[in-house]
Amino acid sequence: MSSSNSQQLAIGLLIVIVGMLTMVTLVTSAAQHNYADALSKSILFFEGQRSGRLPPTQRMTWRKNSALRDGLDVKRDLTGGYYDAGDNVKFNFPMAFTTTMLSWSVIEFGKSMGSELPHALEAIRWGTDYFLKSTSVRGSVVGVVGDPNGDHICWQRPEDMNTPRTSYIVTTQKPGSEVSAEIAAALAASSMVFSASDKAYSMLLLTRARVFEFADKYRGSYNDSIGSGACPFYCDFNGYKDELIWGAAWLYKATRKPSQAFAYNGGDVTEFGWDAKHAGINILVSQWVMTNPVESNPFIPKADALVCSILPESPAPKSVTYSRGGLLFKIGSNRLVEFTKRQVDYILGSNPNSMSYMVGYGSRFPQKIHHRGSVIPSIDQHPKHMQCHEGDMYFKAQTPNPNLLIGAIVGGPDQDDTFQDSRCNVAQSEPTTYINAPFVGVLAYFNSLFP
Ligand SMILES: *[C@@H]1O[C@H](CO)[C@@H](O)[C@H](O)[C@H]1NC(C)=O
């Protein structure tokens, strides 16, 4: 897993920006990129991250069943869900954020997804089925499955894992407001996704989103409650207040009933990602404040400040910098759409390296991504079980990964636009679910503009 890469941030910002702009008509040059192809691949990627028993419809066939005993240590069925990145741990905090962002992508742009929409719904359901299991015992929420330290020592296919699959659970005595509230956000957002196509499932998700009350009533960070399950991997650096507000905002969006009143000043909006939600909160709330004006609100000014502070010509103090090739680095109008398109096109190959940072898209893309399943030959080629270190030789090999994790967007280039296609360079070469999830919505949007 990589918690500090740049594309995660850039792409996270893209969807919140594009989310504001669906009404804008655009006059630009013809598309250089095949957004339909990229969209389809960005969703396919999630099949490569699946944990549990795979369905007969599985398209990424080099992956097989894995982690079928998850939850056994606590006498529960906790199979399913997603591995977060290039390892085999199920981190529910970023997994829930991924599911919220996939849901937001469908809520905003599902109508532009065409034949990909069913696949997007499947990707969301793979997360929500698991979150229903993670929240099935009242007064508790599963935070992580799989001992991250044990997992990270080994370079092993998920199908072969024999590292400890410890279940880390937050409770009323040992709470975890960030992970519980983010799961509530994912359940509320996904309930909106399924409201037309599967009413019963949608109701089930919305009912379970009441886990928000647990998150809010028993306040504390999972940092302290589950220790090495969370830190230093997905430590809640930013605190849990943003997730509480984010969860409440999604519940409000799904039910139109205020679940909780918070005094809120809009927070720090320079970032948006699996840990920092303030930017997303301001955009989300601005959408309904614009149609239901209230006398004073911090949301629209904060949302504007976010959007303006990232533009290169912005007079405001910039919260981000740009590489020489033009990639938005760390940190409404045609200009914003153009700006977003430039970011998307960069990632798809319009950059100084003429390289796509999405695996399997275009003619040049990363060949040695940091991902256990992609690096080690699949069960089809190498059926024999491999122990903890038996995969090391494949990690060290100079040859490309044998299994294409199609659609995976990697961490990406450095600030000088250079990219090292190396399994050792985790920040650049590792894909994560929460990079891809918001990108799905952005690609659907550009696919509708340039069909
Ligand atoms: C979680 O732990 C990290 C690292 O020690 C720390 O920076 C952060 O403030 C902690 N978060 C909370 C909410 O306690």
CSV table of C-alpha atoms and ligand atoms in Angstrom, one decimal:
chain,number,residue,atom,x,y,z
A,1,MET,CA,0.0,0.0,0.0
A,2,SER,CA,1.1,3.5,-0.5
A,3,SER,CA,-0.4,6.3,1.5
A,4,SER,CA,1.3,9.3,0.1
A,5,ASN,CA,1.3,9.2,-3.7
A,6,SER,CA,0.5,12.1,-5.9
A,7,GLN,CA,-2.0,10.7,-8.3
A,8,GLN,CA,-4.3,9.6,-5.5
A,9,LEU,CA,-4.6,13.3,-4.6
A,10,ALA,CA,-4.8,14.6,-8.1
A,11,ILE,CA,-7.5,12.2,-9.1
A,12,GLY,CA,-9.4,12.6,-5.9
A,13,LEU,CA,-9.6,16.3,-6.7
A,14,LEU,CA,-10.7,15.7,-10.3
A,15,ILE,CA,-13.9,14.0,-9.4
A,16,VAL,CA,-15.0,16.7,-7.0
A,17,ILE,CA,-14.2,19.3,-9.6
A,18,VAL,CA,-15.9,17.5,-12.5
A,19,GLY,CA,-18.8,16.8,-10.1
A,20,MET,CA,-19.6,20.5,-10.1
A,21,LEU,CA,-19.5,20.9,-13.8
A,22,THR,CA,-21.9,18.5,-15.4
A,23,MET,CA,-24.0,21.4,-16.7
A,24,VAL,CA,-21.1,23.0,-18.6
A,25,THR,CA,-21.0,22.6,-22.4
A,26,LEU,CA,-17.6,22.3,-23.8
A,27,VAL,CA,-15.9,23.4,-27.0
A,28,THR,CA,-12.5,21.7,-27.3
A,29,SER,CA,-10.5,19.8,-29.9
A,30,ALA,CA,-11.2,16.2,-30.6
A,31,ALA,CA,-10.3,13.6,-28.1
A,32,GLN,CA,-6.8,12.2,-28.3
A,33,HIS,CA,-7.8,9.3,-26.0
A,34,ASN,CA,-10.2,6.4,-26.0
A,35,TYR,CA,-12.1,7.2,-22.8
A,36,ALA,CA,-14.5,4.4,-23.4
A,37,ASP,CA,-11.6,1.9,-23.4
A,38,ALA,CA,-10.0,3.5,-20.3
A,39,LEU,CA,-13.3,3.5,-18.5
A,40,SER,CA,-13.9,-0.1,-19.1
A,41,LYS,CA,-10.3,-1.0,-17.9
A,42,SER,CA,-10.5,1.3,-14.8
A,43,ILE,CA,-13.5,-0.9,-13.7
A,44,LEU,CA,-12.0,-4.2,-14.7
A,45,PHE,CA,-9.1,-3.5,-12.4
A,46,PHE,CA,-11.3,-4.1,-9.3
A,47,GLU,CA,-11.7,-7.7,-10.3
A,48,GLY,CA,-8.0,-8.1,-9.8
A,49,GLN,CA,-8.3,-6.8,-6.3
A,50,ARG,CA,-11.1,-9.2,-5.2
A,51,SER,CA,-10.7,-11.3,-2.1
A,52,GLY,CA,-12.9,-14.3,-1.4
A,53,ARG,CA,-14.7,-16.7,-3.6
A,54,LEU,CA,-14.8,-15.5,-7.2
A,55,PRO,CA,-18.0,-15.8,-9.2
A,56,PRO,CA,-18.2,-17.6,-12.6
A,57,THR,CA,-18.5,-14.1,-14.2
A,58,GLN,CA,-14.9,-13.2,-13.2
A,59,ARG,CA,-13.2,-11.7,-16.2
A,60,MET,CA,-9.7,-11.3,-14.8
A,61,THR,CA,-9.2,-15.1,-14.8
A,62,TRP,CA,-5.6,-15.2,-13.6
A,63,ARG,CA,-7.0,-14.4,-10.1
A,64,LYS,CA,-8.5,-17.3,-8.1
A,65,ASN,CA,-10.3,-17.8,-4.8
A,66,SER,CA,-8.4,-16.5,-1.8
A,67,ALA,CA,-8.7,-15.9,1.9
A,68,LEU,CA,-11.8,-18.2,2.2
A,69,ARG,CA,-11.2,-18.5,6.0
A,70,ASP,CA,-11.2,-14.8,6.8
A,71,GLY,CA,-13.2,-14.2,10.0
A,72,LEU,CA,-12.6,-17.7,11.3
A,73,ASP,CA,-10.6,-16.3,14.2
A,74,VAL,CA,-13.7,-14.5,15.5
A,75,LYS,CA,-16.1,-17.3,14.3
A,76,ARG,CA,-17.6,-15.1,11.6
A,77,ASP,CA,-17.7,-15.1,7.8
A,78,LEU,CA,-15.6,-12.1,6.8
A,79,THR,CA,-14.7,-13.3,3.3
A,80,GLY,CA,-15.0,-11.0,0.3
A,81,GLY,CA,-14.0,-7.4,-0.1
A,82,TYR,CA,-10.9,-6.0,-1.7
A,83,TYR,CA,-7.2,-6.0,-1.2
A,84,ASP,CA,-6.2,-2.4,-1.0
A,85,ALA,CA,-3.2,-2.3,-3.3
A,86,GLY,CA,-0.2,-4.5,-4.0
A,87,ASP,CA,-0.6,-6.5,-0.8
A,88,ASN,CA,-3.2,-8.9,0.5
A,89,VAL,CA,-4.6,-7.1,3.5
A,90,LYS,CA,-8.2,-5.9,3.7
A,91,PHE,CA,-8.0,-2.4,5.1
A,92,ASN,CA,-11.7,-1.4,5.6
A,93,PHE,CA,-11.0,2.3,6.0
A,94,PRO,CA,-9.6,3.0,2.5
A,95,MET,CA,-11.8,0.2,1.2
A,96,ALA,CA,-14.9,2.0,2.4
A,97,PHE,CA,-13.6,5.3,0.9
A,98,THR,CA,-13.1,3.4,-2.4
A,99,THR,CA,-16.7,2.2,-2.2
A,100,THR,CA,-18.0,5.7,-1.4
A,101,MET,CA,-16.1,7.1,-4.4
A,102,LEU,CA,-17.2,4.4,-6.8
A,103,SER,CA,-20.8,5.1,-5.7
A,104,TRP,CA,-20.3,8.8,-6.1
A,105,SER,CA,-18.9,8.1,-9.6
A,106,VAL,CA,-22.1,6.2,-10.5
A,107,ILE,CA,-24.5,8.7,-8.8
A,108,GLU,CA,-23.0,11.6,-10.9
A,109,PHE,CA,-22.0,9.8,-14.1
A,110,GLY,CA,-23.7,6.4,-14.2
A,111,LYS,CA,-25.9,7.6,-17.0
A,112,SER,CA,-22.7,8.1,-19.1
A,113,MET,CA,-21.4,4.6,-18.4
A,114,GLY,CA,-23.4,2.7,-21.0
A,115,SER,CA,-22.6,-1.0,-21.0
A,116,GLU,CA,-20.0,-0.5,-18.3
A,117,LEU,CA,-22.7,0.5,-15.7
A,118,PRO,CA,-23.5,-3.1,-14.7
A,119,HIS,CA,-19.7,-3.7,-14.1
A,120,ALA,CA,-19.5,-0.6,-12.0
A,121,LEU,CA,-22.5,-1.8,-9.9
A,122,GLU,CA,-20.8,-5.2,-9.5
A,123,ALA,CA,-17.6,-3.5,-8.3
A,124,ILE,CA,-19.6,-1.5,-5.7
A,125,ARG,CA,-21.5,-4.6,-4.6
A,126,TRP,CA,-18.3,-6.5,-4.1
A,127,GLY,CA,-17.5,-3.9,-1.4
A,128,THR,CA,-20.9,-3.5,0.1
A,129,ASP,CA,-21.6,-7.3,0.5
A,130,TYR,CA,-18.4,-7.3,2.6
A,131,PHE,CA,-19.4,-4.2,4.6
A,132,LEU,CA,-22.7,-5.8,5.5
A,133,LYS,CA,-20.6,-8.7,7.0
A,134,SER,CA,-18.3,-6.2,8.7
A,135,THR,CA,-21.2,-4.5,10.4
A,136,SER,CA,-23.4,-7.5,11.2
A,137,VAL,CA,-22.7,-7.5,14.9
A,138,ARG,CA,-24.2,-4.5,16.7
A,139,GLY,CA,-21.9,-2.3,18.7
A,140,SER,CA,-18.8,-3.3,16.7
A,141,VAL,CA,-17.3,-2.8,13.2
A,142,VAL,CA,-14.5,-4.8,11.5
A,143,GLY,CA,-11.6,-2.5,10.8
A,144,VAL,CA,-9.0,-4.7,9.1
A,145,VAL,CA,-8.7,-8.3,8.2
A,146,GLY,CA,-5.2,-9.7,7.8
A,147,ASP,CA,-2.2,-8.9,10.0
A,148,PRO,CA,-0.4,-6.1,7.9
A,149,ASN,CA,3.0,-6.8,9.4
A,150,GLY,CA,2.8,-10.5,8.7
A,151,ASP,CA,1.5,-9.9,5.2
A,152,HIS,CA,4.1,-7.3,4.3
A,153,ILE,CA,7.0,-9.6,5.2
A,154,CYS,CA,6.0,-12.1,2.5
A,155,TRP,CA,5.8,-11.7,-1.2
A,156,GLN,CA,3.0,-14.2,-1.8
A,157,ARG,CA,0.0,-14.6,-4.1
A,158,PRO,CA,-3.3,-14.0,-2.3
A,159,GLU,CA,-4.3,-17.5,-3.4
A,160,ASP,CA,-1.4,-19.0,-1.4
A,161,MET,CA,-1.5,-16.8,1.7
A,162,ASN,CA,-0.7,-18.5,5.0
A,163,THR,CA,0.1,-15.4,7.0
A,164,PRO,CA,-2.1,-14.6,10.0
A,165,ARG,CA,-5.5,-13.4,9.0
A,166,THR,CA,-6.2,-11.6,12.2
A,167,SER,CA,-9.6,-9.7,12.4
A,168,TYR,CA,-9.2,-6.3,14.0
A,169,ILE,CA,-12.5,-5.1,15.3
A,170,VAL,CA,-13.5,-1.8,16.9
A,171,THR,CA,-16.1,-1.8,19.7
A,172,THR,CA,-17.9,0.5,22.1
A,173,GLN,CA,-15.0,0.2,24.5
A,174,LYS,CA,-12.4,0.4,21.8
A,175,PRO,CA,-14.0,2.6,19.2
A,176,GLY,CA,-13.0,3.7,15.7
A,177,SER,CA,-15.1,6.6,14.5
A,178,GLU,CA,-13.2,7.1,11.2
A,179,VAL,CA,-13.5,3.6,9.9
A,180,SER,CA,-17.1,3.2,11.1
A,181,ALA,CA,-18.2,6.6,9.7
A,182,GLU,CA,-16.5,5.9,6.4
A,183,ILE,CA,-18.3,2.6,6.2
A,184,ALA,CA,-21.6,4.4,7.0
A,185,ALA,CA,-20.8,6.8,4.1
A,186,ALA,CA,-20.2,3.9,1.7
A,187,LEU,CA,-23.4,2.2,2.8
A,188,ALA,CA,-25.5,5.4,2.4
A,189,ALA,CA,-23.9,6.4,-1.0
A,190,SER,CA,-24.3,2.8,-2.4
A,191,SER,CA,-28.0,2.7,-1.2
A,192,MET,CA,-28.6,5.6,-3.7
A,193,VAL,CA,-26.8,3.6,-6.4
A,194,PHE,CA,-29.1,0.6,-6.1
A,195,SER,CA,-32.4,2.5,-5.3
A,196,ALA,CA,-33.7,2.0,-8.9
A,197,SER,CA,-32.2,-1.4,-9.8
A,198,ASP,CA,-32.6,-3.3,-6.6
A,199,LYS,CA,-34.8,-1.7,-4.0
A,200,ALA,CA,-34.5,-4.4,-1.4
A,201,TYR,CA,-30.7,-4.3,-1.4
A,202,SER,CA,-30.8,-0.5,-1.4
A,203,MET,CA,-33.0,-0.5,1.7
A,204,LEU,CA,-30.7,-3.0,3.4
A,205,LEU,CA,-27.7,-0.8,2.8
A,206,LEU,CA,-29.5,2.3,4.0
A,207,THR,CA,-30.7,0.5,7.2
A,208,ARG,CA,-27.2,-0.7,7.9
A,209,ALA,CA,-25.8,2.8,7.3
A,210,ARG,CA,-27.1,3.5,10.8
A,211,VAL,CA,-23.8,2.2,11.9
A,212,PHE,CA,-23.1,5.9,11.8
A,213,GLU,CA,-24.7,6.2,15.2
A,214,PHE,CA,-22.1,3.8,16.6
A,215,ALA,CA,-19.4,5.9,15.0
A,216,ASP,CA,-20.7,9.1,16.4
A,217,LYS,CA,-21.7,7.9,19.9
A,218,TYR,CA,-18.5,6.0,20.7
A,219,ARG,CA,-15.9,8.5,19.6
A,220,GLY,CA,-12.3,7.6,19.2
A,221,SER,CA,-9.7,6.7,16.6
A,222,TYR,CA,-8.9,3.2,15.5
A,223,ASN,CA,-5.3,4.2,15.7
A,224,ASP,CA,-5.5,3.6,19.4
A,225,SER,CA,-8.1,0.8,19.3
A,226,ILE,CA,-6.5,-1.6,16.9
A,227,GLY,CA,-2.9,-0.5,17.0
A,228,SER,CA,-0.7,-2.3,14.5
A,229,GLY,CA,-3.8,-3.1,12.4
A,230,ALA,CA,-4.0,0.5,11.4
A,231,CYS,CA,-0.6,2.2,12.0
A,232,PRO,CA,1.7,2.8,10.3
A,233,PHE,CA,-0.3,1.5,7.3
A,234,TYR,CA,-3.5,3.5,7.2
A,235,CYS,CA,-3.1,5.7,10.3
A,236,ASP,CA,-5.9,8.2,10.7
A,237,PHE,CA,-3.6,11.2,10.5
A,238,ASN,CA,-6.3,13.7,9.9
A,239,GLY,CA,-8.6,12.8,12.8
A,240,TYR,CA,-12.1,11.4,12.6
A,241,LYS,CA,-14.2,14.6,12.6
A,242,ASP,CA,-14.1,14.8,8.8
A,243,GLU,CA,-15.4,11.2,8.4
A,244,LEU,CA,-18.2,12.0,10.9
A,245,ILE,CA,-19.3,15.0,8.9
A,246,TRP,CA,-18.8,13.1,5.6
A,247,GLY,CA,-20.8,10.2,6.9
A,248,ALA,CA,-23.6,12.5,8.1
A,249,ALA,CA,-23.6,14.3,4.7
A,250,TRP,CA,-24.0,11.1,2.8
A,251,LEU,CA,-26.8,9.9,5.1
A,252,TYR,CA,-28.5,13.3,4.6
A,253,LYS,CA,-28.1,13.0,0.8
A,254,ALA,CA,-29.5,9.4,0.9
A,255,THR,CA,-32.4,10.1,3.3
A,256,ARG,CA,-32.9,13.9,3.2
A,257,LYS,CA,-33.2,13.7,7.0
A,258,PRO,CA,-30.6,15.4,9.1
A,259,SER,CA,-29.0,12.7,11.2
A,260,GLN,CA,-26.8,14.9,13.2
A,261,ALA,CA,-26.0,18.6,13.5
A,262,PHE,CA,-22.4,19.6,13.5
A,263,ALA,CA,-20.8,23.0,13.9
A,264,TYR,CA,-18.6,23.0,10.9
A,265,ASN,CA,-16.3,25.7,9.5
A,266,GLY,CA,-15.5,23.9,6.3
A,267,GLY,CA,-12.2,22.4,7.4
A,268,ASP,CA,-8.9,22.4,5.5
A,269,VAL,CA,-9.7,21.9,1.8
A,270,THR,CA,-6.3,21.6,0.2
A,271,GLU,CA,-6.4,17.8,-0.1
A,272,PHE,CA,-8.9,15.0,-0.8
A,273,GLY,CA,-8.1,11.4,-0.3
A,274,TRP,CA,-8.8,8.3,1.8
A,275,ASP,CA,-7.9,10.2,5.0
A,276,ALA,CA,-8.8,13.8,4.3
A,277,LYS,CA,-12.5,14.4,3.4
A,278,HIS,CA,-13.1,18.1,3.9
A,279,ALA,CA,-12.8,19.0,0.2
A,280,GLY,CA,-15.3,16.4,-0.7
A,281,ILE,CA,-17.7,17.5,2.1
A,282,ASN,CA,-17.7,21.1,0.8
A,283,ILE,CA,-18.4,20.0,-2.8
A,284,LEU,CA,-21.0,17.5,-1.8
A,285,VAL,CA,-22.9,20.0,0.4
A,286,SER,CA,-22.5,22.8,-2.1
A,287,GLN,CA,-24.5,20.8,-4.6
A,288,TRP,CA,-27.6,21.0,-2.5
A,289,VAL,CA,-27.0,24.4,-1.0
A,290,MET,CA,-27.0,25.8,-4.5
A,291,THR,CA,-30.5,24.5,-5.0
A,292,ASN,CA,-31.7,25.1,-1.4
A,293,PRO,CA,-30.0,28.3,-0.4
A,294,VAL,CA,-29.5,29.0,3.3
A,295,GLU,CA,-28.5,32.3,4.7
A,296,SER,CA,-24.9,31.7,5.4
A,297,ASN,CA,-22.9,28.7,4.6
A,298,PRO,CA,-19.2,28.0,4.5
A,299,PHE,CA,-19.6,25.4,1.8
A,300,ILE,CA,-19.7,27.3,-1.5
A,301,PRO,CA,-16.8,29.7,-0.6
A,302,LYS,CA,-14.8,26.7,0.5
A,303,ALA,CA,-15.6,24.7,-2.5
A,304,ASP,CA,-14.7,27.6,-4.7
A,305,ALA,CA,-11.5,28.2,-2.8
A,306,LEU,CA,-10.5,24.6,-3.3
A,307,VAL,CA,-11.2,24.6,-7.1
A,308,CYS,CA,-9.5,28.0,-7.6
A,309,SER,CA,-6.4,27.2,-5.5
A,310,ILE,CA,-5.4,24.3,-7.7
A,311,LEU,CA,-5.5,26.2,-11.0
A,312,PRO,CA,-2.1,27.2,-12.3
A,313,GLU,CA,-3.2,30.8,-13.1
A,314,SER,CA,-4.9,31.2,-9.7
A,315,PRO,CA,-3.9,34.4,-7.9
A,316,ALA,CA,-4.7,32.7,-4.6
A,317,PRO,CA,-1.8,31.1,-2.8
A,318,LYS,CA,-1.5,27.8,-4.5
A,319,SER,CA,-1.9,24.6,-2.5
A,320,VAL,CA,-0.3,22.5,-5.2
A,321,THR,CA,2.6,22.6,-7.6
A,322,TYR,CA,3.0,21.3,-11.2
A,323,SER,CA,5.6,19.2,-12.8
A,324,ARG,CA,7.3,20.7,-15.9
A,325,GLY,CA,5.2,18.4,-18.1
A,326,GLY,CA,2.1,19.8,-16.5
A,327,LEU,CA,0.8,17.2,-14.0
A,328,LEU,CA,-1.0,18.6,-11.0
A,329,PHE,CA,1.2,17.8,-8.1
A,330,LYS,CA,0.4,17.3,-4.4
A,331,ILE,CA,-0.6,19.2,-2.9
A,332,GLY,CA,-16.6,26.3,-13.2
A,333,SER,CA,-16.2,26.5,-16.3
A,334,ASN,CA,-14.8,25.3,-19.5
A,335,ARG,CA,-11.4,26.1,-18.1
A,336,LEU,CA,-12.0,23.6,-15.2
A,337,VAL,CA,-13.1,20.9,-17.6
A,338,GLU,CA,-10.2,21.6,-19.9
A,339,PHE,CA,-7.9,21.5,-16.9
A,340,THR,CA,-9.3,18.2,-15.7
A,341,LYS,CA,-9.1,16.7,-19.2
A,342,ARG,CA,-5.4,17.7,-19.3
A,343,GLN,CA,-4.8,15.8,-16.1
A,344,VAL,CA,-6.7,12.8,-17.4
A,345,ASP,CA,-4.9,12.9,-20.7
A,346,TYR,CA,-1.5,13.1,-18.9
A,347,ILE,CA,-2.3,10.0,-17.0
A,348,LEU,CA,-3.4,8.2,-20.2
A,349,GLY,CA,-0.2,9.1,-22.0
A,350,SER,CA,-0.1,12.7,-23.1
A,351,ASN,CA,3.1,13.4,-21.1
A,352,PRO,CA,6.8,13.8,-21.7
A,353,ASN,CA,7.4,10.1,-21.4
A,354,SER,CA,4.5,9.3,-23.8
A,355,MET,CA,3.6,6.7,-21.3
A,356,SER,CA,0.2,5.7,-20.0
A,357,TYR,CA,0.1,5.2,-16.3
A,358,MET,CA,-2.8,2.8,-16.6
A,359,VAL,CA,-1.8,-0.8,-17.1
A,360,GLY,CA,-3.0,-2.2,-20.4
A,361,TYR,CA,-4.1,1.2,-21.8
A,362,GLY,CA,-2.2,2.5,-24.9
A,363,SER,CA,1.0,1.1,-26.3
A,364,ARG,CA,3.4,2.0,-23.4
A,365,PHE,CA,2.5,1.4,-19.8
A,366,PRO,CA,4.2,0.2,-16.6
A,367,GLN,CA,5.4,-3.4,-16.8
A,368,LYS,CA,6.7,-3.9,-13.3
A,369,ILE,CA,4.1,-2.7,-11.0
A,370,HIS,CA,4.4,-3.4,-7.3
A,371,HIS,CA,1.6,-6.0,-6.9
A,372,ARG,CA,2.0,-9.5,-5.5
A,373,GLY,CA,-0.6,-11.1,-7.7
A,374,SER,CA,0.6,-9.5,-10.9
A,375,VAL,CA,4.3,-10.3,-10.3
A,376,ILE,CA,4.1,-14.0,-9.4
A,377,PRO,CA,3.0,-16.5,-12.1
A,378,SER,CA,-0.7,-17.4,-11.6
A,379,ILE,CA,-2.1,-20.7,-10.4
A,380,ASP,CA,-2.8,-21.6,-14.1
A,381,GLN,CA,1.0,-21.4,-14.9
A,382,HIS,CA,2.3,-22.5,-11.5
A,383,PRO,CA,-0.2,-24.5,-9.6
A,384,LYS,CA,2.2,-25.5,-6.8
A,385,HIS,CA,1.7,-23.6,-3.5
A,386,MET,CA,4.4,-21.0,-2.9
A,387,GLN,CA,5.6,-20.1,0.6
A,388,CYS,CA,6.3,-16.7,2.1
A,389,HIS,CA,9.6,-16.1,0.3
A,390,GLU,CA,9.2,-18.2,-2.8
A,391,GLY,CA,7.8,-15.2,-4.7
A,392,ASP,CA,11.0,-13.2,-4.0
A,393,MET,CA,12.7,-14.3,-7.2
A,394,TYR,CA,9.9,-12.9,-9.3
A,395,PHE,CA,10.1,-9.6,-7.5
A,396,LYS,CA,13.8,-9.4,-8.3
A,397,ALA,CA,13.4,-10.5,-11.9
A,398,GLN,CA,14.1,-8.0,-14.7
A,399,THR,CA,11.3,-9.4,-16.8
A,400,PRO,CA,7.8,-7.7,-17.0
A,401,ASN,CA,5.1,-9.0,-14.7
A,402,PRO,CA,3.5,-12.1,-16.1
A,403,ASN,CA,-0.1,-11.1,-15.2
A,404,LEU,CA,-1.6,-7.9,-16.5
A,405,LEU,CA,-3.6,-6.1,-13.9
A,406,ILE,CA,-5.6,-4.3,-16.6
A,407,GLY,CA,-6.8,-0.9,-15.7
A,408,ALA,CA,-4.6,-0.4,-12.6
A,409,ILE,CA,-3.4,3.2,-12.3
A,410,VAL,CA,-0.1,3.4,-10.6
A,411,GLY,CA,1.3,6.1,-8.2
A,412,GLY,CA,2.8,7.8,-11.2
A,413,PRO,CA,5.8,10.0,-12.1
A,414,ASP,CA,7.9,12.3,-10.0
A,415,GLN,CA,7.7,16.0,-9.9
A,416,ASP,CA,10.2,16.2,-12.8
A,417,ASP,CA,7.9,13.8,-14.9
A,418,THR,CA,10.3,10.9,-14.6
A,419,PHE,CA,9.0,7.5,-13.9
A,420,GLN,CA,11.0,4.5,-12.8
A,421,ASP,CA,9.3,1.3,-13.9
A,422,SER,CA,10.5,-0.7,-10.9
A,423,ARG,CA,8.8,-2.9,-8.3
A,424,CYS,CA,11.1,-1.4,-5.6
A,425,ASN,CA,9.7,2.1,-6.2
A,426,VAL,CA,6.5,1.6,-4.3
A,427,ALA,CA,5.3,5.2,-4.5
A,428,GLN,CA,5.5,5.2,-8.3
A,429,SER,CA,4.7,1.7,-9.2
A,430,GLU,CA,2.0,0.5,-6.8
A,431,PRO,CA,-1.7,0.7,-7.8
A,432,THR,CA,-4.5,1.3,-5.2
A,433,THR,CA,-8.2,0.9,-5.2
A,434,TYR,CA,-8.7,4.5,-4.1
A,435,ILE,CA,-6.8,5.9,-7.0
A,436,ASN,CA,-9.0,4.0,-9.5
A,437,ALA,CA,-12.4,4.6,-7.8
A,438,PRO,CA,-12.8,8.4,-8.5
A,439,PHE,CA,-11.2,8.0,-11.9
A,440,VAL,CA,-14.1,5.8,-12.9
A,441,GLY,CA,-16.5,8.7,-12.7
A,442,VAL,CA,-14.1,11.1,-14.4
A,443,LEU,CA,-13.6,8.8,-17.3
A,444,ALA,CA,-17.4,8.3,-17.7
A,445,TYR,CA,-17.8,12.0,-17.9
A,446,PHE,CA,-15.2,12.4,-20.6
A,447,ASN,CA,-16.6,9.4,-22.4
A,448,SER,CA,-19.9,11.2,-22.6
A,449,LEU,CA,-18.2,14.4,-23.9
A,450,PHE,CA,-16.1,12.5,-26.5
A,451,PRO,CA,-18.1,9.4,-27.3
B,1,LIG,C1,-3.1,8.5,14.5
B,1,LIG,O1,-1.7,8.2,14.6
B,1,LIG,C2,-0.9,9.1,13.8
B,1,LIG,C3,0.6,8.6,13.9
B,1,LIG,O2,1.0,8.4,15.2
B,1,LIG,C4,-1.0,10.5,14.4
B,1,LIG,O3,-0.3,11.4,13.6
B,1,LIG,C5,-2.5,10.9,14.3
B,1,LIG,O4,-2.7,12.1,15.0
B,1,LIG,C6,-3.3,9.9,15.0
B,1,LIG,N1,-4.7,10.2,14.8
B,1,LIG,C7,-5.6,10.3,15.8
B,1,LIG,C8,-7.0,10.7,15.4
B,1,LIG,O5,-5.4,10.1,17.0
